[in-house]
mmCIF file of C-alpha atoms in Angstrom:
data_model
loop_
_atom_site.group_PDB
_atom_site.id
_atom_site.type_symbol
_atom_site.label_atom_id
_atom_site.label_comp_id
_atom_site.label_asym_id
_atom_site.label_seq_id
_atom_site.Cartn_x
_atom_site.Cartn_y
_atom_site.Cartn_z
ATOM 1 C CA UNK A 1 0.000 0.000 0.000
ATOM 2 C CA UNK A 2 2.744 2.444 0.985
ATOM 3 C CA UNK A 3 4.702 1.642 -2.179
ATOM 4 C CA UNK A 4 1.614 2.343 -4.267
ATOM 5 C CA UNK A 5 1.151 5.705 -2.585
ATOM 6 C CA UNK A 6 4.836 6.532 -3.074
ATOM 7 C CA UNK A 7 4.864 5.478 -6.750
ATOM 8 C CA UNK A 8 1.406 6.899 -7.476
ATOM 9 C CA UNK A 9 0.041 3.573 -8.732
ATOM 10 C CA UNK A 10 -2.840 1.403 -7.554
ATOM 11 C CA UNK A 11 -2.111 0.376 -3.927
ATOM 12 C CA UNK A 12 -3.874 -2.940 -4.454
ATOM 13 C CA UNK A 13 -1.426 -3.889 -7.229
ATOM 14 C CA UNK A 14 1.645 -3.109 -5.147
ATOM 15 C CA UNK A 15 -0.001 -4.835 -2.178
ATOM 16 C CA UNK A 16 -0.457 -7.971 -4.295
ATOM 17 C CA UNK A 17 3.217 -8.040 -5.235
ATOM 18 C CA UNK A 18 4.386 -7.337 -1.688
ATOM 19 C CA UNK A 19 1.991 -9.898 -0.192
ATOM 20 C CA UNK A 20 3.106 -12.671 -2.546
ATOM 21 C CA UNK A 21 6.791 -11.913 -1.918
ATOM 22 C CA UNK A 22 6.167 -11.840 1.834
ATOM 23 C CA UNK A 23 4.174 -15.077 1.799
ATOM 24 C CA UNK A 24 6.846 -16.884 -0.203
ATOM 25 C CA UNK A 25 9.563 -15.513 2.098
ATOM 26 C CA UNK A 26 7.694 -16.800 5.159
ATOM 27 C CA UNK A 27 7.326 -20.258 3.626
ATOM 28 C CA UNK A 28 11.007 -20.406 2.633
ATOM 29 C CA UNK A 29 12.124 -19.402 6.138
ATOM 30 C CA UNK A 30 9.758 -21.960 7.682
ATOM 31 C CA UNK A 31 10.585 -24.841 5.352
ATOM 32 C CA UNK A 32 14.336 -24.494 5.810
ATOM 33 C CA UNK A 33 13.891 -24.933 9.542
ATOM 34 C CA UNK A 34 15.979 -21.892 10.416
ATOM 35 C CA UNK A 35 12.944 -19.999 11.699
ATOM 36 C CA UNK A 36 9.680 -21.222 13.223
ATOM 37 C CA UNK A 37 6.524 -20.411 11.299
ATOM 38 C CA UNK A 38 5.173 -17.901 13.823
ATOM 39 C CA UNK A 39 8.574 -16.224 14.085
ATOM 40 C CA UNK A 40 8.879 -15.940 10.304
ATOM 41 C CA UNK A 41 5.372 -14.466 10.145
ATOM 42 C CA UNK A 42 6.171 -11.894 12.839
ATOM 43 C CA UNK A 43 9.475 -11.011 11.160
ATOM 44 C CA UNK A 44 7.939 -10.364 7.746
ATOM 45 C CA UNK A 45 4.754 -8.758 9.091
ATOM 46 C CA UNK A 46 6.344 -6.203 11.381
ATOM 47 C CA UNK A 47 9.188 -5.488 8.977
ATOM 48 C CA UNK A 48 6.561 -4.762 6.332
ATOM 49 C CA UNK A 49 4.651 -2.430 8.642
ATOM 50 C CA UNK A 50 7.824 -0.562 9.578
ATOM 51 C CA UNK A 51 8.824 -0.257 5.919
ATOM 52 C CA UNK A 52 5.344 0.992 5.066
ATOM 53 C CA UNK A 53 5.505 3.732 7.692
ATOM 54 C CA UNK A 54 8.900 4.847 6.379
ATOM 55 C CA UNK A 55 7.688 4.869 2.750
ATOM 56 C CA UNK A 56 4.515 6.806 3.546
ATOM 57 C CA UNK A 57 6.546 9.308 5.557
ATOM 58 C CA UNK A 58 9.055 9.645 2.709
ATOM 59 C CA UNK A 59 6.213 10.328 0.293
ATOM 60 C CA UNK A 60 4.935 13.092 2.557
ATOM 61 C CA UNK A 61 1.588 11.327 2.694
ATOM 62 C CA UNK A 62 1.103 10.763 6.398
ATOM 63 C CA UNK A 63 -2.279 12.453 6.038
ATOM 64 C CA UNK A 64 -3.458 9.689 3.690
ATOM 65 C CA UNK A 65 -6.485 7.847 5.045
ATOM 66 C CA UNK A 66 -4.769 4.575 5.914
ATOM 67 C CA UNK A 67 -7.733 3.548 8.094
ATOM 68 C CA UNK A 68 -9.510 2.121 5.034
ATOM 69 C CA UNK A 69 -6.571 -0.197 4.359
ATOM 70 C CA UNK A 70 -6.120 -1.245 7.994
ATOM 71 C CA UNK A 71 -9.782 -1.922 8.809
ATOM 72 C CA UNK A 72 -11.491 -1.962 5.423
ATOM 73 C CA UNK A 73 -13.951 0.289 3.641
ATOM 74 C CA UNK A 74 -16.191 -1.321 1.051
ATOM 75 C CA UNK A 75 -17.090 2.121 -0.311
ATOM 76 C CA UNK A 76 -13.555 2.376 -1.709
ATOM 77 C CA UNK A 77 -13.925 -0.789 -3.825
ATOM 78 C CA UNK A 78 -13.995 0.068 -7.528
ATOM 79 C CA UNK A 79 -15.118 -1.901 -10.576
ATOM 80 C CA UNK A 80 -11.474 -2.527 -11.402
ATOM 81 C CA UNK A 81 -10.966 -3.968 -7.921
ATOM 82 C CA UNK A 82 -14.022 -6.205 -8.335
ATOM 83 C CA UNK A 83 -12.770 -7.471 -11.693
ATOM 84 C CA UNK A 84 -9.355 -8.193 -10.221
ATOM 85 C CA UNK A 85 -10.881 -9.968 -7.209
ATOM 86 C CA UNK A 86 -13.131 -12.091 -9.434
ATOM 87 C CA UNK A 87 -10.315 -13.011 -11.822
ATOM 88 C CA UNK A 88 -7.715 -13.890 -9.212
ATOM 89 C CA UNK A 89 -10.351 -15.607 -7.075
ATOM 90 C CA UNK A 90 -11.279 -17.845 -10.000
ATOM 91 C CA UNK A 91 -7.600 -18.593 -10.616
ATOM 92 C CA UNK A 92 -7.144 -19.482 -6.953
ATOM 93 C CA UNK A 93 -10.167 -21.792 -6.862
ATOM 94 C CA UNK A 94 -9.074 -23.442 -10.085
ATOM 95 C CA UNK A 95 -5.575 -24.008 -8.731
ATOM 96 C CA UNK A 96 -6.913 -25.541 -5.521
ATOM 97 C CA UNK A 97 -9.215 -27.775 -7.553
ATOM 98 C CA UNK A 98 -6.390 -29.017 -9.772
ATOM 99 C CA UNK A 99 -4.021 -29.619 -6.859
ATOM 100 C CA UNK A 100 -6.626 -30.894 -4.391
ATOM 101 C CA UNK A 101 -5.404 -34.498 -4.159
ATOM 102 C CA UNK A 102 -1.777 -33.490 -3.670
ATOM 103 C CA UNK A 103 -2.664 -30.809 -1.116
ATOM 104 C CA UNK A 104 -4.911 -33.227 0.766
ATOM 105 C CA UNK A 105 -2.091 -35.769 0.849
ATOM 106 C CA UNK A 106 0.309 -33.200 2.303
ATOM 107 C CA UNK A 107 -2.242 -32.138 4.922
ATOM 108 C CA UNK A 108 -2.904 -35.721 6.039
ATOM 109 C CA UNK A 109 0.629 -37.166 5.855
ATOM 110 C CA UNK A 110 3.408 -34.856 4.705
ATOM 111 C CA UNK A 111 6.155 -37.464 4.995
ATOM 112 C CA UNK A 112 4.101 -40.022 3.103
ATOM 113 C CA UNK A 113 3.458 -37.481 0.361
ATOM 114 C CA UNK A 114 7.184 -36.720 0.203
ATOM 115 C CA UNK A 115 7.996 -40.412 -0.217
ATOM 116 C CA UNK A 116 5.349 -40.653 -2.944
ATOM 117 C CA UNK A 117 7.169 -37.954 -4.897
ATOM 118 C CA UNK A 118 4.790 -35.062 -4.290
ATOM 119 C CA UNK A 119 6.654 -31.728 -4.758
ATOM 120 C CA UNK A 120 5.908 -30.527 -1.239
ATOM 121 C CA UNK A 121 8.146 -27.471 -1.343
ATOM 122 C CA UNK A 122 6.655 -26.109 -4.555
ATOM 123 C CA UNK A 123 3.090 -26.763 -3.395
ATOM 124 C CA UNK A 124 3.681 -25.087 -0.033
ATOM 125 C CA UNK A 125 5.050 -22.025 -1.811
ATOM 126 C CA UNK A 126 2.018 -22.024 -4.129
ATOM 127 C CA UNK A 127 -0.368 -22.178 -1.165
ATOM 128 C CA UNK A 128 1.539 -19.375 0.571
ATOM 129 C CA UNK A 129 1.271 -17.257 -2.574
ATOM 130 C CA UNK A 130 -2.479 -17.929 -2.856
ATOM 131 C CA UNK A 131 -2.975 -17.005 0.799
ATOM 132 C CA UNK A 132 -1.031 -13.792 0.231
ATOM 133 C CA UNK A 133 -3.207 -12.938 -2.774
ATOM 134 C CA UNK A 134 -6.299 -13.507 -0.616
ATOM 135 C CA UNK A 135 -4.986 -11.092 2.004
ATOM 136 C CA UNK A 136 -4.189 -8.409 -0.558
ATOM 137 C CA UNK A 137 -7.552 -8.699 -2.319
ATOM 138 C CA UNK A 138 -9.525 -8.641 0.943
ATOM 139 C CA UNK A 139 -7.882 -5.589 2.473
ATOM 140 C CA UNK A 140 -10.323 -3.168 0.814
ATOM 141 C CA UNK A 141 -13.316 -4.928 2.435
ATOM 142 C CA UNK A 142 -12.186 -6.135 5.869
ATOM 143 C CA UNK A 143 -8.771 -4.501 6.191
ATOM 144 C CA UNK A 144 -5.257 -5.836 6.587
ATOM 145 C CA UNK A 145 -5.569 -6.223 10.361
ATOM 146 C CA UNK A 146 -8.837 -8.206 10.231
ATOM 147 C CA UNK A 147 -8.435 -10.353 7.124
ATOM 148 C CA UNK A 148 -6.526 -13.065 9.014
ATOM 149 C CA UNK A 149 -9.548 -13.585 11.260
ATOM 150 C CA UNK A 150 -11.838 -14.002 8.250
ATOM 151 C CA UNK A 151 -9.430 -16.573 6.806
ATOM 152 C CA UNK A 152 -9.101 -18.579 10.031
ATOM 153 C CA UNK A 153 -12.543 -18.434 11.678
ATOM 154 C CA UNK A 154 -14.632 -20.112 8.913
ATOM 155 C CA UNK A 155 -12.136 -22.972 8.611
ATOM 156 C CA UNK A 156 -11.936 -23.408 12.387
ATOM 157 C CA UNK A 157 -15.727 -23.358 12.658
ATOM 158 C CA UNK A 158 -16.170 -25.851 9.815
ATOM 159 C CA UNK A 159 -13.616 -28.244 11.310
ATOM 160 C CA UNK A 160 -15.759 -28.432 14.456
ATOM 161 C CA UNK A 161 -18.802 -29.869 12.703
ATOM 162 C CA UNK A 162 -17.575 -31.309 9.380
ATOM 163 C CA UNK A 163 -17.033 -35.043 8.904
ATOM 164 C CA UNK A 164 -14.285 -35.083 6.260
ATOM 165 C CA UNK A 165 -11.658 -32.894 4.638
ATOM 166 C CA UNK A 166 -13.844 -32.264 1.605
ATOM 167 C CA UNK A 167 -16.842 -31.311 3.754
ATOM 168 C CA UNK A 168 -14.612 -29.020 5.821
ATOM 169 C CA UNK A 169 -13.459 -27.272 2.645
ATOM 170 C CA UNK A 170 -16.991 -26.781 1.320
ATOM 171 C CA UNK A 171 -18.483 -25.768 4.673
ATOM 172 C CA UNK A 172 -15.691 -23.283 5.366
ATOM 173 C CA UNK A 173 -16.409 -21.555 2.037
ATOM 174 C CA UNK A 174 -20.125 -21.449 2.849
ATOM 175 C CA UNK A 175 -19.445 -20.005 6.305
ATOM 176 C CA UNK A 176 -16.999 -17.454 4.905
ATOM 177 C CA UNK A 177 -19.449 -16.305 2.237
ATOM 178 C CA UNK A 178 -22.293 -16.279 4.754
ATOM 179 C CA UNK A 179 -20.233 -14.189 7.170
ATOM 180 C CA UNK A 180 -19.472 -11.647 4.450
ATOM 181 C CA UNK A 181 -23.074 -11.346 3.240
ATOM 182 C CA UNK A 182 -24.583 -11.241 6.731
ATOM 183 C CA UNK A 183 -21.926 -8.833 7.972
ATOM 184 C CA UNK A 184 -22.451 -6.455 5.055
ATOM 185 C CA UNK A 185 -26.228 -6.558 5.557
ATOM 186 C CA UNK A 186 -25.990 -5.815 9.276
ATOM 187 C CA UNK A 187 -23.380 -3.113 8.664
ATOM 188 C CA UNK A 188 -25.595 -1.434 6.058
ATOM 189 C CA UNK A 189 -28.747 -1.286 8.175
ATOM 190 C CA UNK A 190 -27.007 -0.603 11.504
ATOM 191 C CA UNK A 191 -24.494 1.886 10.050
ATOM 192 C CA UNK A 192 -21.507 -0.102 11.331
ATOM 193 C CA UNK A 193 -17.993 -0.628 9.918
ATOM 194 C CA UNK A 194 -18.323 -3.511 7.419
ATOM 195 C CA UNK A 195 -14.944 -5.119 8.110
ATOM 196 C CA UNK A 196 -15.417 -5.408 11.849
ATOM 197 C CA UNK A 197 -19.044 -6.499 11.454
ATOM 198 C CA UNK A 198 -18.101 -9.303 9.056
ATOM 199 C CA UNK A 199 -15.476 -10.626 11.472
ATOM 200 C CA UNK A 200 -17.922 -10.414 14.400
ATOM 201 C CA UNK A 201 -20.439 -12.485 12.431
ATOM 202 C CA UNK A 202 -17.696 -15.014 11.638
ATOM 203 C CA UNK A 203 -16.824 -15.155 15.352
ATOM 204 C CA UNK A 204 -20.480 -15.757 16.182
ATOM 205 C CA UNK A 205 -20.647 -18.621 13.684
ATOM 206 C CA UNK A 206 -17.520 -20.122 15.228
ATOM 207 C CA UNK A 207 -19.112 -20.037 18.691
ATOM 208 C CA UNK A 208 -22.289 -21.591 17.256
ATOM 209 C CA UNK A 209 -20.282 -24.418 15.665
ATOM 210 C CA UNK A 210 -18.467 -24.982 18.966
ATOM 211 C CA UNK A 211 -21.817 -25.355 20.729
ATOM 212 C CA UNK A 212 -23.063 -27.760 18.062
ATOM 213 C CA UNK A 213 -19.878 -29.825 18.366
ATOM 214 C CA UNK A 214 -20.210 -29.879 22.167
ATOM 215 C CA UNK A 215 -23.831 -31.013 21.890
ATOM 216 C CA UNK A 216 -22.734 -33.826 19.585
ATOM 217 C CA UNK A 217 -19.992 -34.811 22.015
ATOM 218 C CA UNK A 218 -17.082 -33.940 19.716
#
């Protein structure tokens, strides 16, 4: 975002590039074993924030409304953004569909997949890049600081009540989409921030799934 402001280009484009590079860097640091996953995430995340502050300051744009990027503002989403989100979203879903069996094998038994000749390193980097693209595309709606919650909560909720990996995948998408639609509806009629409202709805669905799982004795 800061690079886009400094270079006077679309912040979402520069955010996409930076997010993919950061996601790949995190995966490389984690896979080599030199840095734990959470440490690599913290290193890249906070270094990126610090670099962003320096770039924005250098551009003399500290008065730029960064709130919309941190916490989201759906009113700032343009037709170009929607087209980009739809295109890259379709590419991401298609990639997951093509690589589903290999990714499922890695998730269930990484060592077994390695022995079977699955290119684990390349697939992990691809997943990291797709996750980074998701973060960059979602920042206009829910914000950089809240997008992680929207990525984690639907999956965590689905895993509480689903009965297989495939059902978890489908249910998590349904819960994520439902959270977004319900959150936007509530935010519109109650005049609330859309990003925070969407995440609150996702949190509520997670609690509901926990209660259902507890009632079923899981």
